Coordinates of C-alpha atoms and ligand atoms in Angstrom, one line a residue:
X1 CA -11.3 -17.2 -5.9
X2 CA -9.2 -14.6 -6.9
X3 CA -7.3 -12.0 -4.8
X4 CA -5.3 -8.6 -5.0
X5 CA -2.1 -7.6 -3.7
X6 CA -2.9 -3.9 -3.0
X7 CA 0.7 -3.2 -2.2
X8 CA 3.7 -5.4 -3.0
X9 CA 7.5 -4.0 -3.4
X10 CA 8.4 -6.5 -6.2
X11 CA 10.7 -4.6 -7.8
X12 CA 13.2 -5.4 -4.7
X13 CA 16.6 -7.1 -4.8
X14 CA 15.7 -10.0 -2.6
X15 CA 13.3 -11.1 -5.7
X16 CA 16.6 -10.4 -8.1
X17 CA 16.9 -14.8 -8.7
X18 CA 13.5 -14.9 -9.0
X19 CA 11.3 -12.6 -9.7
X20 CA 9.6 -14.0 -12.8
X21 CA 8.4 -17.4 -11.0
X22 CA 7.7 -15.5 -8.0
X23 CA 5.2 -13.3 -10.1
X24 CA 4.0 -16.9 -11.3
X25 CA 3.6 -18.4 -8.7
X26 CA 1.2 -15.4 -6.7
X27 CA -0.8 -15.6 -10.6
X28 CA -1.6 -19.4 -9.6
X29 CA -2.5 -19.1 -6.1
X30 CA -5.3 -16.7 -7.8
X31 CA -3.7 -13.3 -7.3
X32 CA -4.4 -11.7 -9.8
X33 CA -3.4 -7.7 -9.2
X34 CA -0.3 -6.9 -8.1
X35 CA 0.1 -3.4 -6.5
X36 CA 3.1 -1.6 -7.0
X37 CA 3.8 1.5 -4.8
X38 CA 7.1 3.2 -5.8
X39 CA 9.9 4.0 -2.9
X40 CA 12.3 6.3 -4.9
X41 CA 14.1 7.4 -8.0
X42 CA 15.9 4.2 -8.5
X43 CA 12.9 2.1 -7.9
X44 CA 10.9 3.2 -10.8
X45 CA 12.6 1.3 -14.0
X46 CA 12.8 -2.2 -12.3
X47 CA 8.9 -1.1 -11.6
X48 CA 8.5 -0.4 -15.1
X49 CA 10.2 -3.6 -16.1
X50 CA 7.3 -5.9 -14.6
X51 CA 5.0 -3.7 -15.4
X52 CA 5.9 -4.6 -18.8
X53 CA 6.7 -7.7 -18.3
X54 CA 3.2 -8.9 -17.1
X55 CA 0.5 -6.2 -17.7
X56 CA -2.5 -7.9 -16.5
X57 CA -1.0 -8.8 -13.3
X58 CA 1.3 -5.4 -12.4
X59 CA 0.1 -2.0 -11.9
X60 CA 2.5 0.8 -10.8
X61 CA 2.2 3.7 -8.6
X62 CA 4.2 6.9 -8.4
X63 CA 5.6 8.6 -5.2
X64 CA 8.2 9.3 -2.7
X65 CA 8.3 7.2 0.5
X66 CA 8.6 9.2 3.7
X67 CA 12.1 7.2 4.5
X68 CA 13.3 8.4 1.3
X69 CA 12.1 12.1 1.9
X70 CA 15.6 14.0 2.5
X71 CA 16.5 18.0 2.0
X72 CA 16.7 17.6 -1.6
X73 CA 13.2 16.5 -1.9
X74 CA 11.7 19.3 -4.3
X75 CA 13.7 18.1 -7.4
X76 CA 13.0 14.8 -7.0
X77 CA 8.8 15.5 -6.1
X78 CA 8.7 17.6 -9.4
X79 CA 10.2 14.6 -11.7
X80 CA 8.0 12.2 -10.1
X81 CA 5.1 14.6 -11.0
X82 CA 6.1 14.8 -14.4
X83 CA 5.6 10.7 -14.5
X84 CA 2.0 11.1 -14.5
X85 CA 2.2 12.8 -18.2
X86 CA 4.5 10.1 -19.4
X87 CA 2.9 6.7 -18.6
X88 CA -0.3 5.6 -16.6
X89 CA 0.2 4.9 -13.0
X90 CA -3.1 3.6 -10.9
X91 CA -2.0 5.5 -7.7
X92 CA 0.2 8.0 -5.7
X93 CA 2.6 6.3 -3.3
X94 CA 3.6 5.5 -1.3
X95 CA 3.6 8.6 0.6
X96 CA 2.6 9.6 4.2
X97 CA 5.4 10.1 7.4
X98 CA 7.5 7.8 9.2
X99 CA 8.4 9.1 12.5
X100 CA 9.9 5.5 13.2
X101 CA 13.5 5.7 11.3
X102 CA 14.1 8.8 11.9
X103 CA 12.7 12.2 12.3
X104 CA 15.3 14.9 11.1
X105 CA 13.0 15.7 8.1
X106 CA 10.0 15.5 9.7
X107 CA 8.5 18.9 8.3
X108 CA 10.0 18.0 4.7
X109 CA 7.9 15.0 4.7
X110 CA 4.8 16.8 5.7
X111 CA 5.5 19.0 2.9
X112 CA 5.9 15.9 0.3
X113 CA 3.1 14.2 1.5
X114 CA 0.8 17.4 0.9
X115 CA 2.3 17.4 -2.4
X116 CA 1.7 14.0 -3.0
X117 CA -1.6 14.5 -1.5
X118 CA -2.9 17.2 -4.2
X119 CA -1.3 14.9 -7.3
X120 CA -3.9 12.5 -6.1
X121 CA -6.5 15.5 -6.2
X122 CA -5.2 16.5 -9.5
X123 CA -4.7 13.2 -11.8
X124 CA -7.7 11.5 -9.5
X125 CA -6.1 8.9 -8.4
X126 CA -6.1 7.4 -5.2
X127 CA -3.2 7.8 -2.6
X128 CA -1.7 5.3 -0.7
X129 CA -0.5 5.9 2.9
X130 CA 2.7 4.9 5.3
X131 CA 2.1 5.9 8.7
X132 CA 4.2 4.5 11.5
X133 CA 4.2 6.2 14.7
X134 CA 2.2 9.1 12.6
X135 CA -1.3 8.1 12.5
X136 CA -3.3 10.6 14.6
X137 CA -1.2 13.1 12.1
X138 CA -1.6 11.5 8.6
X139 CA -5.7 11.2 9.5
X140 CA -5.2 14.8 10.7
X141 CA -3.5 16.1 7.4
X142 CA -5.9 14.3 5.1
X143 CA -8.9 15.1 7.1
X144 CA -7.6 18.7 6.0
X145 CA -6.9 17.7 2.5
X146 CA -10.3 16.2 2.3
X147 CA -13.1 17.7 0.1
X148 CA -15.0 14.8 -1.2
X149 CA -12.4 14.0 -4.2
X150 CA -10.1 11.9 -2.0
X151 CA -9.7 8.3 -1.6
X152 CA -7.2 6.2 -1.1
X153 CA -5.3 3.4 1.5
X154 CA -4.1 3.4 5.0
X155 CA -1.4 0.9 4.4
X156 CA -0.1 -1.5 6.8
X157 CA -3.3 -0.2 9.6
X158 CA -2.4 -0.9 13.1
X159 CA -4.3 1.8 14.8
X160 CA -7.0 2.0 17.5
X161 CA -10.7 1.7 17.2
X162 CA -11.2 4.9 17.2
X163 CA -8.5 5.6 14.4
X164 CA -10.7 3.5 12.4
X165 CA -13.8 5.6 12.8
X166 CA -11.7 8.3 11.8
X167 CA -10.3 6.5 8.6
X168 CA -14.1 5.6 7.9
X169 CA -15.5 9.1 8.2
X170 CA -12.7 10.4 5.3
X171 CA -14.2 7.4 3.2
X172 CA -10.7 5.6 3.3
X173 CA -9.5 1.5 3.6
X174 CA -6.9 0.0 5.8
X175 CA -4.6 -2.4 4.3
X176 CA -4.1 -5.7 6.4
X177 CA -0.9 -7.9 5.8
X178 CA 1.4 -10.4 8.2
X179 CA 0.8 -8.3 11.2
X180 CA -2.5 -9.8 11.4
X181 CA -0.9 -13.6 11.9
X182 CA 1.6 -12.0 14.4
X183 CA 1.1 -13.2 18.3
X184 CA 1.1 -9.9 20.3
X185 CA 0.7 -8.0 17.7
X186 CA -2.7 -6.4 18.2
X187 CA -4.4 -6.5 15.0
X188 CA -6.2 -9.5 15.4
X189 CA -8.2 -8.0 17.9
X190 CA -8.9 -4.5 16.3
X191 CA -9.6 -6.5 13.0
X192 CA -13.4 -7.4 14.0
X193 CA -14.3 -3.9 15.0
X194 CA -13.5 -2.7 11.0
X195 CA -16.4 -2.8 8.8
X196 CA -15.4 -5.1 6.3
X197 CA -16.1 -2.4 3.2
X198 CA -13.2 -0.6 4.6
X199 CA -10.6 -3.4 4.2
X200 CA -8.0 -4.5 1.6
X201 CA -5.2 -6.9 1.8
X202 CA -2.1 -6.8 1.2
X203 CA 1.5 -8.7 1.8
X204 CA 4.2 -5.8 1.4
X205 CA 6.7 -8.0 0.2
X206 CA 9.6 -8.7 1.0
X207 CA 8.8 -7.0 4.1
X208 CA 6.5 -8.0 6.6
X209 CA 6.1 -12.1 6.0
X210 CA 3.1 -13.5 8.2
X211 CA 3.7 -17.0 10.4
X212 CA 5.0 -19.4 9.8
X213 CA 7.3 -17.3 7.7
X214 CA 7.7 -14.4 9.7
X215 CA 11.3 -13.0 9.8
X216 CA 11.6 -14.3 6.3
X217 CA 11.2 -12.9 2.6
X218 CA 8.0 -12.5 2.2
X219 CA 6.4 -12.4 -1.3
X220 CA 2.9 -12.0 -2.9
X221 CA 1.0 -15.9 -3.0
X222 CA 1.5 -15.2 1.5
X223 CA -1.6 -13.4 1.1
X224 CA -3.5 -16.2 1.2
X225 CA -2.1 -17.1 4.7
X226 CA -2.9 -14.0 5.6
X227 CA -6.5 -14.3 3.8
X228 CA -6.7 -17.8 5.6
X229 CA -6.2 -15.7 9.6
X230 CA -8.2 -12.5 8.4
X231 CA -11.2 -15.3 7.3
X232 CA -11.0 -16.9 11.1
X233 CA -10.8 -14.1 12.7
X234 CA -13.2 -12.5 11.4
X235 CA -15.9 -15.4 10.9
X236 CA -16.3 -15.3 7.3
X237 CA -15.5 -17.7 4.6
X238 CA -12.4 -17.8 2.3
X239 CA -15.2 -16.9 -1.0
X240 CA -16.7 -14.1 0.7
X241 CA -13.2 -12.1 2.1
X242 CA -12.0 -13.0 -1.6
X243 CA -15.0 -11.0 -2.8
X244 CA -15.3 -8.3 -0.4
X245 CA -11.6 -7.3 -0.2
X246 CA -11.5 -7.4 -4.4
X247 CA -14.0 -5.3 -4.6
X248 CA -13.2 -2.7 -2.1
X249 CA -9.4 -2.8 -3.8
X250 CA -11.3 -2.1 -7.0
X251 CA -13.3 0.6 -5.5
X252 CA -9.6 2.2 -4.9
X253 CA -7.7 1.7 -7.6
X254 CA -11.0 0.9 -10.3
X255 CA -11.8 -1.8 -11.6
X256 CA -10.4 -1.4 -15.2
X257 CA -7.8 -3.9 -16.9
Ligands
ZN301 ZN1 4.9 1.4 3.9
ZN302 ZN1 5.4 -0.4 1.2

């Protein structure tokens, strides 16, 4: 079986004293892909450096996370943009708005995300979405963006039924990850009533770990755990979520290299 990581933050210091073995160790458990989405300025070499480092296994993104969106957003947007010419990147993000930090620069972040939003339009590539506490709004603004060019990823989904109908109609997936192994959580119970073309995995490492490693580091070969719940839950086997989620991740990011 093999599985993809559609969004992993390996690039972060908690995998500084071992990154390489953890990228190892997710290639043996059969993940195969792992997606990079960038955070910021600073995040982009150590991005580049795995990238590098294992090819067939890491695939960067380009964009500014909604956390990182401050005043001085512009200059940063435009350098980011200016990536695209430079080296090949199989996505924008992550982008979107997170209302949960903080929300002092809540317009600014609209205004990066409908940046980021038109890159995706103009290089074709998909876009890949954060949206806590700001769903109804990030389906709103790409429901406005969308003109039949548009894919991408709701990352991290933990909306209501009728979000996902929503998601659905713009053609879009959700991303599932630890939440789904979380008691109280929610997802487990939303999970059956998404069509299973519309769903990818993915872990979010280091964040997010599902039980039994919740409040830990989490890292890339947890999405089989998570693969494992999403399986019961939903009342499929292990072969046929492998299958289904790899190809709806390919029909995101394509199915190339
Ligand atoms: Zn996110
Ligand atoms: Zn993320």
């Amino acid at each position: 079986m093999r599985w993809i990581d559609t969004h992993c933050h390996l690039y972060a210091g908690e995998f500084d004293g071992d990154r390489e073995a953890m990228v190892q160790r997710a290639v043996d458990a059969g993940i195969t892909k792992l997606m990079l989405p960038n955070i910021d300025m600073d995040s982009i070499d150590g991005m580049w450096n795995l990238a590098n480092t294992f090819p067939q296994h890491c695939k960067p993104m380009m964009g500014l996370h909604p956390c990182s969106v401050k005043a001085d957003f512009q200059p940063i947007l435009d350098k980011m943009k200016s990536e695209f010419s430079l080296r090949k990147y199989i996505g924008v993000g992550e982008t979107g708005v997170d209302l949960y930090w903080d929300t002092t620069f809540k317009a600014q972040q609209i205004d990066a995300f409908e940046q980021q939003i038109d890159w995706a339009k103009e290089f074709n590539l998909p876009v890949i979405i954060h949206s806590r506490e700001s769903q109804d709004l990030t389906i709103e603004i790409i429901t406005k963006k969308q003109d039949g060019s548009l894919k991408g990823i709701f990352h991290c989904f933990g909306g209501t039924e009728d979000q996902v109908r929503q998601i659905s109609e713009l053609g879009f997936k959700v991303g599932i990850g630890g939440v789904v192994t979380f008691k109280n959580g929610g997802l487990a119970e939303i999970l059956p009533l998404i069509p299973l073309n519309m769903i990818v995995l993915e872990t979010d490492s280091p964040y997010l770990a599902p039980v039994p490693f919740r409040g830990k580091r989490n890292e890339p070969c947890y999405l089989i755990t998570i693969a494992n719940k999403v399986a019961e839950v939903l009342g499929i086997s292990l072969e046929e979520l492998s299958r289904v989620t790899s190809e709806n991740a390919e029909a995101v990011y394509g199915k190339k290299d």
